[in-house]
Short mmCIF file of C-alpha atoms in Angstrom, two decimals:
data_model
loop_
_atom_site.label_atom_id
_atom_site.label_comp_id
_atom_site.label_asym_id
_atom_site.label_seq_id
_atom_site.Cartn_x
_atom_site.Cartn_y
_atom_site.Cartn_z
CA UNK A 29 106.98 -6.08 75.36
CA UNK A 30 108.34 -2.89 73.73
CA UNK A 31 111.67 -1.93 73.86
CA UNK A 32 113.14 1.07 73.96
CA UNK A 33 116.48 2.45 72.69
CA UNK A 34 118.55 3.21 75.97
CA UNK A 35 119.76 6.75 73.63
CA UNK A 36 117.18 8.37 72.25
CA UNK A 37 113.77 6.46 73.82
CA UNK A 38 112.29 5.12 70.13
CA UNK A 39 110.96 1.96 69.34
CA UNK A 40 113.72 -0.58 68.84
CA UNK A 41 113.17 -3.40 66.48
CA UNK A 42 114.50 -6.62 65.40
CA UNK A 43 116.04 -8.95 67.75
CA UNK A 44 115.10 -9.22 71.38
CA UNK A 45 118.56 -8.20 72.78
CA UNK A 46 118.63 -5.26 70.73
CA UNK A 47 119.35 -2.19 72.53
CA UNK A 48 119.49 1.15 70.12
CA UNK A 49 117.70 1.53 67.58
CA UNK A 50 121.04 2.23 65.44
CA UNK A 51 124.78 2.59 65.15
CA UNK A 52 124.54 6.56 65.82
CA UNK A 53 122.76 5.68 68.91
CA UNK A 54 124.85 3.01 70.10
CA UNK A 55 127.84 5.32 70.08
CA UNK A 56 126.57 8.48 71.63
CA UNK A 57 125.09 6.31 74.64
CA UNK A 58 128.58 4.58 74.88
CA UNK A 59 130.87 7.78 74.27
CA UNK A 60 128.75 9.87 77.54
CA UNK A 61 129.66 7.00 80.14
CA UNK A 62 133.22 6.88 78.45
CA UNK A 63 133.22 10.91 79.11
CA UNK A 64 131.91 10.00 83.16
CA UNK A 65 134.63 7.72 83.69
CA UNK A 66 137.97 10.12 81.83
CA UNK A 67 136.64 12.87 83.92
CA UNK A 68 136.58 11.00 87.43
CA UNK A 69 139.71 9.92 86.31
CA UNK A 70 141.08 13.37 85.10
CA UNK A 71 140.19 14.31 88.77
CA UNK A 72 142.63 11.84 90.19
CA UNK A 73 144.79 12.01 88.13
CA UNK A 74 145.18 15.78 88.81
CA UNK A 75 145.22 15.54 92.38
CA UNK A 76 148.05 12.84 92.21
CA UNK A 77 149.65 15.24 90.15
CA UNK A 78 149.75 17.97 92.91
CA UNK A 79 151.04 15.62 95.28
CA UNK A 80 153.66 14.10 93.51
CA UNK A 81 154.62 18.20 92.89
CA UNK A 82 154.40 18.98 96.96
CA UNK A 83 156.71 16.42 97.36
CA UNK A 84 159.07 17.27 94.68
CA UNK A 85 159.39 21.03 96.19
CA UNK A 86 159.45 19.79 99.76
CA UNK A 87 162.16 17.40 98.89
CA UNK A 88 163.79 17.38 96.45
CA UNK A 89 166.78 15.16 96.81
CA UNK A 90 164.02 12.38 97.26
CA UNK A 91 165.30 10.85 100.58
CA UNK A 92 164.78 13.65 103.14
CA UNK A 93 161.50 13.36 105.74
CA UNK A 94 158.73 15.86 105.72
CA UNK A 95 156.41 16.10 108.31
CA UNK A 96 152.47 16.04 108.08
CA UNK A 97 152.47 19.46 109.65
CA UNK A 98 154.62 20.59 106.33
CA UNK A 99 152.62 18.36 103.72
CA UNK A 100 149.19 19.89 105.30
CA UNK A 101 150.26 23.55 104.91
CA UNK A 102 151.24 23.05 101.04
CA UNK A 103 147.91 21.79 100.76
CA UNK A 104 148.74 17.94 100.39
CA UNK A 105 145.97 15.52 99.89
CA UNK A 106 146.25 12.70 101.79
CA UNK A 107 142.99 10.80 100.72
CA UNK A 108 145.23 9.57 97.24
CA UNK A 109 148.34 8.17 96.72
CA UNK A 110 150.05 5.84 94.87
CA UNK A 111 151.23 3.95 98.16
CA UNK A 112 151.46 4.36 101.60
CA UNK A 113 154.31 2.01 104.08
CA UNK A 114 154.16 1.70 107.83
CA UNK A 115 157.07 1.11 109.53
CA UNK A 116 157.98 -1.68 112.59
CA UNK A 117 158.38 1.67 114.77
CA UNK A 118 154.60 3.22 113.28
CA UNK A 119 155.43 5.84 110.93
CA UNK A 120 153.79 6.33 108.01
CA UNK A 121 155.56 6.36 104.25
CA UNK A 122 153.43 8.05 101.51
CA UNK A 123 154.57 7.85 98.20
CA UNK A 124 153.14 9.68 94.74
#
């Protein structure tokens, strides 16, 4: 059975769990799904970002409420957060 370097396609030789056909290979195929996962991440990280900043301007002394209504308008993303708490009585706590 041939096998094939997963980077550039050539014929890989030597032993049988021998993926790239060299070092140079090796890296570049390792560095592009590094570069996938820092710019999901960058994404989050970015939106989390925003958040945390709503939050900041719409209170500021850190203990005040701010309704969803409020949070919504600034353009709030409520798909991520850091952590979310529910109350006894039902309300909802998000935290950035």
């Amino acid at each position: 059975m041939e096998r094939l370097c997963l980077d550039c396609g050539t014929l890989v030789k030597g032993r049988t769990d021998k993926k790239f056909c060299n070092d140079s290979c090796r890296n570049n195929y390792n560095n592009h799904l590094k570069i996938k996962d820092d710019l999901v991440l960058k994404r989050i990280n970015s939106i989390l970002k925003k958040n945390r900043n709503i939050l900041m301007q719409l209170n500021p002394s850190g203990k005040a409420k701010v309704t969803r209504k409020e949070l919504i308008a600034a353009g709030f993303n409520f798909d991520y957060h850091t952590y979310s708490y529910t109350a006894q009585n039902g309300n909802v706590y998000i935290f950035c």
